[in-house]
Coordinates of C-alpha atoms in Angstrom, one line a residue:
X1 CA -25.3 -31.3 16.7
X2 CA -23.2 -28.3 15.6
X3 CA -19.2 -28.1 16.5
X4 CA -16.9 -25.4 16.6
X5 CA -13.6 -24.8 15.7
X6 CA -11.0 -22.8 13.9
X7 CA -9.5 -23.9 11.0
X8 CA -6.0 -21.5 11.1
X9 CA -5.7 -21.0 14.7
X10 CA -2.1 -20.3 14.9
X11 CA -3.1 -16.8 13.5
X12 CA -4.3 -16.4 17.2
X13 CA -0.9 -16.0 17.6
X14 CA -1.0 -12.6 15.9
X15 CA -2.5 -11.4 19.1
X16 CA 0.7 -11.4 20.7
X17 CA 1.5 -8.1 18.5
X18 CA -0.8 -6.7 21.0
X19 CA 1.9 -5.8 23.9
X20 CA 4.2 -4.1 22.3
X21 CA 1.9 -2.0 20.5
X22 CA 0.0 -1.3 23.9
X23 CA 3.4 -0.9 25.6
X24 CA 4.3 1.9 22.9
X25 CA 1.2 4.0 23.1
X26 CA 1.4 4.0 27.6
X27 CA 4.9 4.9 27.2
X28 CA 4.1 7.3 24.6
X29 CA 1.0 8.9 26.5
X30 CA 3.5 9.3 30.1
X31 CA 5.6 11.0 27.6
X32 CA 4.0 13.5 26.0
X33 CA 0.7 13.9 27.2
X34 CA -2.3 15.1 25.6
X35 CA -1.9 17.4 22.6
X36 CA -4.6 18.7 22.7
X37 CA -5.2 21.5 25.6
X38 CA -8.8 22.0 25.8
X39 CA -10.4 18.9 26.1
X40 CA -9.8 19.1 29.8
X41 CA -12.6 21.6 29.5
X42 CA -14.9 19.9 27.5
X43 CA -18.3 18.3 29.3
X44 CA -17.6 14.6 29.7
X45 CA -21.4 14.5 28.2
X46 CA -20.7 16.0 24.7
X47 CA -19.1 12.8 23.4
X48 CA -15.7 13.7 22.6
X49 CA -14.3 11.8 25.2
X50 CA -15.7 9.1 23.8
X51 CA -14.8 9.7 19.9
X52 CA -11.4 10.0 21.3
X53 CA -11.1 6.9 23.3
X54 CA -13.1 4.9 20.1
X55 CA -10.2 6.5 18.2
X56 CA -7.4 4.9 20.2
X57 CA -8.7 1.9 20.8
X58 CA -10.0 1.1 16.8
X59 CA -6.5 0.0 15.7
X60 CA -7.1 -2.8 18.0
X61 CA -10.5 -3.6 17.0
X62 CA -10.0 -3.8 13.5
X63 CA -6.5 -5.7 14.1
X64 CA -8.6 -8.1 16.6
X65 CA -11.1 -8.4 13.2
X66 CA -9.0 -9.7 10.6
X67 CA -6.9 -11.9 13.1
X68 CA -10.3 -13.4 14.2
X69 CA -11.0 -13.9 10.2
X70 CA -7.7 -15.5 9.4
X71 CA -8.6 -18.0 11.7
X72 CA -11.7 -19.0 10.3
X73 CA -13.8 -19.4 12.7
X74 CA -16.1 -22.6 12.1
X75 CA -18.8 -24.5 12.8
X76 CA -19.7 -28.0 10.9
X77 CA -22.1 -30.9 11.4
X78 CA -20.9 -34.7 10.8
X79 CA -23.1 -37.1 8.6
X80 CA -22.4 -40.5 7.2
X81 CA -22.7 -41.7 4.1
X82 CA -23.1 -45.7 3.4
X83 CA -24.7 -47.9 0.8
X84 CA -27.3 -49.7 2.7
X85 CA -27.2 -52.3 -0.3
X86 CA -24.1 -53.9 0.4
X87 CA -25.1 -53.9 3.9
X88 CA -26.9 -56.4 6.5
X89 CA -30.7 -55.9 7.6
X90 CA -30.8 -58.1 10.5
X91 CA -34.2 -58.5 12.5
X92 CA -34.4 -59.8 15.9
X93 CA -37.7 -62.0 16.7
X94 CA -37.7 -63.1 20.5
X95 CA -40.1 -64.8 22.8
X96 CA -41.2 -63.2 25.2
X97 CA -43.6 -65.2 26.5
X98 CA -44.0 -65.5 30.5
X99 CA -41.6 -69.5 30.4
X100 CA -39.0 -66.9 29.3
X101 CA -39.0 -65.8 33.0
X102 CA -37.3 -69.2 33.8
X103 CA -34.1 -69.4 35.9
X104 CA -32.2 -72.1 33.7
X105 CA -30.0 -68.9 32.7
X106 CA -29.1 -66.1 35.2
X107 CA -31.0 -64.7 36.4
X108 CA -33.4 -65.9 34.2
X109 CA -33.8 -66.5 30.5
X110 CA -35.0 -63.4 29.0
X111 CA -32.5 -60.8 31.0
X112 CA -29.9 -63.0 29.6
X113 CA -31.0 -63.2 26.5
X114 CA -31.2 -58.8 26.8
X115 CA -27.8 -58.4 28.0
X116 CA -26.3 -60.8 25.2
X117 CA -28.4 -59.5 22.6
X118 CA -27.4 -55.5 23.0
X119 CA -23.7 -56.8 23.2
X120 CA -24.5 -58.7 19.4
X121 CA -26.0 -55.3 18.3
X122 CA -23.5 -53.6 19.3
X123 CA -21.0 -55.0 17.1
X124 CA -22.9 -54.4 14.1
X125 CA -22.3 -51.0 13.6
X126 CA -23.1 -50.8 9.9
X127 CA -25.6 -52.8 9.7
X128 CA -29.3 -52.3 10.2
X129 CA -31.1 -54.0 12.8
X130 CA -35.1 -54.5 13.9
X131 CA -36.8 -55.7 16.7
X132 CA -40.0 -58.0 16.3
X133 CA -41.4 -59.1 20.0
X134 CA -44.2 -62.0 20.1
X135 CA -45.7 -64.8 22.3
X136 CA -49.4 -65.7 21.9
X137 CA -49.3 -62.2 19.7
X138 CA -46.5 -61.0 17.5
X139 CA -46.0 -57.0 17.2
X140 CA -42.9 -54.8 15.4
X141 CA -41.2 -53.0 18.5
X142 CA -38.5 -51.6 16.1
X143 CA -38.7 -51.7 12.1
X144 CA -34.7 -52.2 10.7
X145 CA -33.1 -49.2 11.3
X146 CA -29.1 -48.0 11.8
X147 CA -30.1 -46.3 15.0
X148 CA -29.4 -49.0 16.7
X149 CA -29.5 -47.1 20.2
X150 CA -33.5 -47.2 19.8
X151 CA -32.6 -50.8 19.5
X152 CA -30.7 -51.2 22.3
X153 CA -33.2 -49.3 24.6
X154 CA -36.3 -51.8 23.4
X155 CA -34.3 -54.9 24.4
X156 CA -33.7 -53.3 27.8
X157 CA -37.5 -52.6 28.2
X158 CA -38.6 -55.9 27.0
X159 CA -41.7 -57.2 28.8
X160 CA -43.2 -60.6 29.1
X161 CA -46.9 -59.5 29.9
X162 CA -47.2 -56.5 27.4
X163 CA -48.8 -59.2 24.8
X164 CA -51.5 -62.0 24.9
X165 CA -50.0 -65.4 26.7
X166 CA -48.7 -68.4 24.6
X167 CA -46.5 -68.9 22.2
X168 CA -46.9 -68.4 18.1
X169 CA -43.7 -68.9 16.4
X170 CA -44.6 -68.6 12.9
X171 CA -46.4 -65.4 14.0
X172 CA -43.2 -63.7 15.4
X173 CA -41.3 -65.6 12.0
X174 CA -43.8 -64.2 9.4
X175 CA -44.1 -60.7 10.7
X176 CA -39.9 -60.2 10.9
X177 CA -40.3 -61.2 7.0
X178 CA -43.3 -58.9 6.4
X179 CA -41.3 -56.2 7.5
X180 CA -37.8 -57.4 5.3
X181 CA -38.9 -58.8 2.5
X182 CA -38.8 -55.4 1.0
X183 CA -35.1 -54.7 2.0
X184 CA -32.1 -53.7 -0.8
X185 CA -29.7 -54.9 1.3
X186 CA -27.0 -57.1 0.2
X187 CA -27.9 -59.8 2.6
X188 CA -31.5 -60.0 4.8
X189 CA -31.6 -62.2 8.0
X190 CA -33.9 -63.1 11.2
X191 CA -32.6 -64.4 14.6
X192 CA -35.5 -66.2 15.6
X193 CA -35.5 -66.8 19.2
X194 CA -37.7 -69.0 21.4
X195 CA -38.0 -71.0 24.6
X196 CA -41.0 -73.4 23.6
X197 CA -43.5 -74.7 21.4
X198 CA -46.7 -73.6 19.4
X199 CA -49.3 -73.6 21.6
X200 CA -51.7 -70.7 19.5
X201 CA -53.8 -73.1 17.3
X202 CA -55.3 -71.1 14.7
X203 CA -51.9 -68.9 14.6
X204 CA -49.2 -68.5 11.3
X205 CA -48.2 -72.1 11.2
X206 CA -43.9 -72.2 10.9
X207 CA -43.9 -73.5 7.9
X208 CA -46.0 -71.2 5.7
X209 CA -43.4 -68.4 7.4
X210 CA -40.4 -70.3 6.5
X211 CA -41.4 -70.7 2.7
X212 CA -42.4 -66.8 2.7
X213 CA -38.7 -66.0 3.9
X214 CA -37.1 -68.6 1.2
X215 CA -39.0 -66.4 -1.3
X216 CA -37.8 -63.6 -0.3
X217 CA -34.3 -64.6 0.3
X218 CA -34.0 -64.0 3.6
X219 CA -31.9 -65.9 5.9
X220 CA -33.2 -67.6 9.2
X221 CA -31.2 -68.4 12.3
X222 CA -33.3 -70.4 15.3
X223 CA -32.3 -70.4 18.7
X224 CA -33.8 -72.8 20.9
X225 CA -32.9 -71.0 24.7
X226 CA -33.6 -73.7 27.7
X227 CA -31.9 -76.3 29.4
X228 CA -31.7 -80.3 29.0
X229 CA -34.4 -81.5 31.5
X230 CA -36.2 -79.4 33.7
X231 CA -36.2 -75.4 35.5
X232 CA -37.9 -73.4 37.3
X233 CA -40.4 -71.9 35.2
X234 CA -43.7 -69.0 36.6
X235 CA -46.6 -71.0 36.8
X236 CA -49.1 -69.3 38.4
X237 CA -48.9 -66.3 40.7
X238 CA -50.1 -66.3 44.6
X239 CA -52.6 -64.0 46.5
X240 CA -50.5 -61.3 46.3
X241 CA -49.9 -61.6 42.3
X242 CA -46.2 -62.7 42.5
X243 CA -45.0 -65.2 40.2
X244 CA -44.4 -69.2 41.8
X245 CA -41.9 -70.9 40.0
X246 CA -42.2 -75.0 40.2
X247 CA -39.6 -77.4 38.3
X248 CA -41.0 -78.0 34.9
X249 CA -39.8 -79.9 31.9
X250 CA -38.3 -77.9 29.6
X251 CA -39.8 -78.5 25.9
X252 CA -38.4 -76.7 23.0
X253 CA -39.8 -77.5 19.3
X254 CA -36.3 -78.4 18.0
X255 CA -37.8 -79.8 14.7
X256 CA -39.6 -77.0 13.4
X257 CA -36.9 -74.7 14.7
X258 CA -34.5 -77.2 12.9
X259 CA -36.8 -77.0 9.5
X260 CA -37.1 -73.1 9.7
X261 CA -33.6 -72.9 9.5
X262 CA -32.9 -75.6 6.8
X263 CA -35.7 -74.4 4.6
X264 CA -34.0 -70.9 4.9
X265 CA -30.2 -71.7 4.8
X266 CA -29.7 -70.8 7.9
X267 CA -28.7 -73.0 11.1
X268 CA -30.2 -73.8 13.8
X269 CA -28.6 -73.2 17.4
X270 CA -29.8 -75.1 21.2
X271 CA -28.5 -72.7 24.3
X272 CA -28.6 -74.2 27.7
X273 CA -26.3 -71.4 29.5
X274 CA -25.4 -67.8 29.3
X275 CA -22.1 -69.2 27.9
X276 CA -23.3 -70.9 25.0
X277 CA -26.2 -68.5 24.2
X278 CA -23.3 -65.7 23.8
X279 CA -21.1 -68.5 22.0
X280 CA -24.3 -68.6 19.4
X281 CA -24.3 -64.8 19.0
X282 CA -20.7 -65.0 18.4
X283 CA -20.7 -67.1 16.0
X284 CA -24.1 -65.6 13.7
X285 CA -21.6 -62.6 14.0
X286 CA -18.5 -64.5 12.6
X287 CA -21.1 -66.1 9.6
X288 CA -22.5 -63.3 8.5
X289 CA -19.9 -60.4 7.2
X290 CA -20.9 -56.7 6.2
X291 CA -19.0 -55.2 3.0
X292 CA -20.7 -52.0 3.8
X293 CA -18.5 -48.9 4.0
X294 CA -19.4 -46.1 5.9
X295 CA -17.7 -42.8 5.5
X296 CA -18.1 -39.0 7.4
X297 CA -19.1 -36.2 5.5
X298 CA -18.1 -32.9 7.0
X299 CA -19.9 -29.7 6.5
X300 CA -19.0 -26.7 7.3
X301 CA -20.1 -23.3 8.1
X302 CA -17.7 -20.9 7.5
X303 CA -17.8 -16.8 9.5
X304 CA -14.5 -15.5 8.5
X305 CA -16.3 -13.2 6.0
X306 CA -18.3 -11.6 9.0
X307 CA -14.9 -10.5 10.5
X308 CA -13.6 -8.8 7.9
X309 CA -16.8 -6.9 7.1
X310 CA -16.7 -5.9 10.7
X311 CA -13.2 -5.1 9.9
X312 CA -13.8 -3.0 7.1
X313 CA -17.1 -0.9 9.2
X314 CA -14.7 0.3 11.5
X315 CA -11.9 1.0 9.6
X316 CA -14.7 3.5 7.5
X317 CA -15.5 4.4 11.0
X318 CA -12.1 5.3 12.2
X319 CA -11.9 7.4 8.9
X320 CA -14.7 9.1 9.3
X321 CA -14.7 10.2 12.9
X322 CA -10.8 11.2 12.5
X323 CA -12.1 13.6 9.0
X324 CA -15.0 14.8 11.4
X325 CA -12.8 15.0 15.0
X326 CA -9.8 17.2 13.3
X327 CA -11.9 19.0 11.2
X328 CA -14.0 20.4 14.0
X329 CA -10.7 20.9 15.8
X330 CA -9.6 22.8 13.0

């Protein structure tokens, strides 16, 4: 995106010279007149007229010129420049299988776990962030990236039926750390998010993904979202395919999510409410700091120069048609 601006525009000011110059040639015009007696005969179509308005009004155009150039008119893009090493790559892995539909959070668990997500990304402005979606199926909706509005519009659009039912946590582990393990950044981490237990047999088993991440030093956080007990969760749909909820106990693989974390140095985090699902967020936010610095780089366009060549055209213009006027007059 370009932006304008003047970099001296006080000089406008100059402009202001204008009336009293304007002032002096109407009152000197009233005055005297027209020296010149015969171009009241002269056919409107042969151009003097013209040459001799051009004539009185070049002063100003050439004046108008060089005020214009001392004001350097502008334009300039904005870029930043950061070190992506001393930053955070942060990759969000969530369930979205169909449980996450359950209304143990409000409205229900994944909308929740939207609006508090965009709110975490949000705050980390110079970091990089990635969005890994999975359920019976794990796929890359966003690799890390510092355009985190991309980010921010996949969480909104997050779907529970766009992948295969279940639920295959080391699938949606192991791909976030397929796609970080190749990351400079100072520090590489993976909020791993789910509702529920493995239920894909022949699937990434947890563990194999945990080791991978310790390899690559990459950091795991697991969130256990779901209540103590039971909620209503979709179990089927009716004859006119909308989704019945029925109370159903609410069973979250704490231990694996509990050894992911360990094996990783991360922690591991249980969130029964909106409250403390934000509280979680808040506090992955507090542990893990960003030295990165990112600075604006400014760069500019500059067009005083075309002013003053205009300038300088019709001041050889002026010249030239005042050699050429008088010496036909002559």
């Amino acid at each position: 995106m370009f932006n304008f601006e003047l970099y001296s525009p006080w000089f406008l000011l100059l402009f202001l010279l204008f009336i009293p110059l304007l002032f002096r040639d109407i009152s000197k015009q009233k005055k005297k007149g027209i020296k010149v007696p015969t171009v009241k005969n002269m056919d409107p179509n042969n151009g003097i007229l013209a040459v001799l308005f051009l004539l009185k009004i070049s002063k100003y155009l050439i004046l108008s010129a060089l005020i214009i150039a001392m004001a350097r008119p502008r334009t300039f893009t904005v870029s930043q420049d950061r070190d992506d090493t001393k930053g955070i790559d942060i990759m969000l892995s969530v369930d979205v299988s169909l449980s996450m539909l359950a209304k143990d959070l409000t409205p229900d668990r994944l909308t929740a776990l939207k609006n508090i997500a965009i709110k975490f990304v949000e705050k980390r402005p110079n970091d990089r962030v990635g969005l890994v979606t999975y359920s019976g199926e794990a796929f890359t909706k966003v690799p890390v990236t510092s355009d985190h509005q991309v980010v921010i519009d996949e969480l909104k659009n997050l779907n529970p039926l766009e992948l295969q039912p279940g639920t295959a946590i080391g699938e949606g582990l192991s791909v976030a750390v397929n796609h970080l393990k190749n990351s400079k950044a100072k520090s590489k981490i993976i909020i791993l998010m789910t509702d529920g237990v493995n239920t894909i047999e022949n699937a990434m088993p947890t563990q194999v993904g945990a080791e991978l991440a310790k390899n690559n030093n990459i950091k795991v956080y697991s969130i256990g979202i779901g209540t103590n007990g039971y909620a209503l969760m979709p179990t089927q749909t009716d004859i006119f395919g909308d989704l019945v909820f029925t109370e159903t106990e609410v069973k979250i693989d704490e231990p694996i999510l509990r050894e992911i974390a360990q094996v990783t140095g991360g922690k591991y985090f249980r969130a029964t409410s909106n409250s403390s699902l934000e509280e979680v967020y808040d506090e992955i936010n507090q542990l893990e700091k960003s030295d990165v610095k990112v600075s604006k780089l400014y760069n500019y366009e500059e067009y005083f120069k075309i002013f003053l060549w205009i300038a300088l055209g019709m001041l050889v213009m002026d010249a030239l048609l005042r050699w050429v006027f008088y010496k036909f007059l002559s």
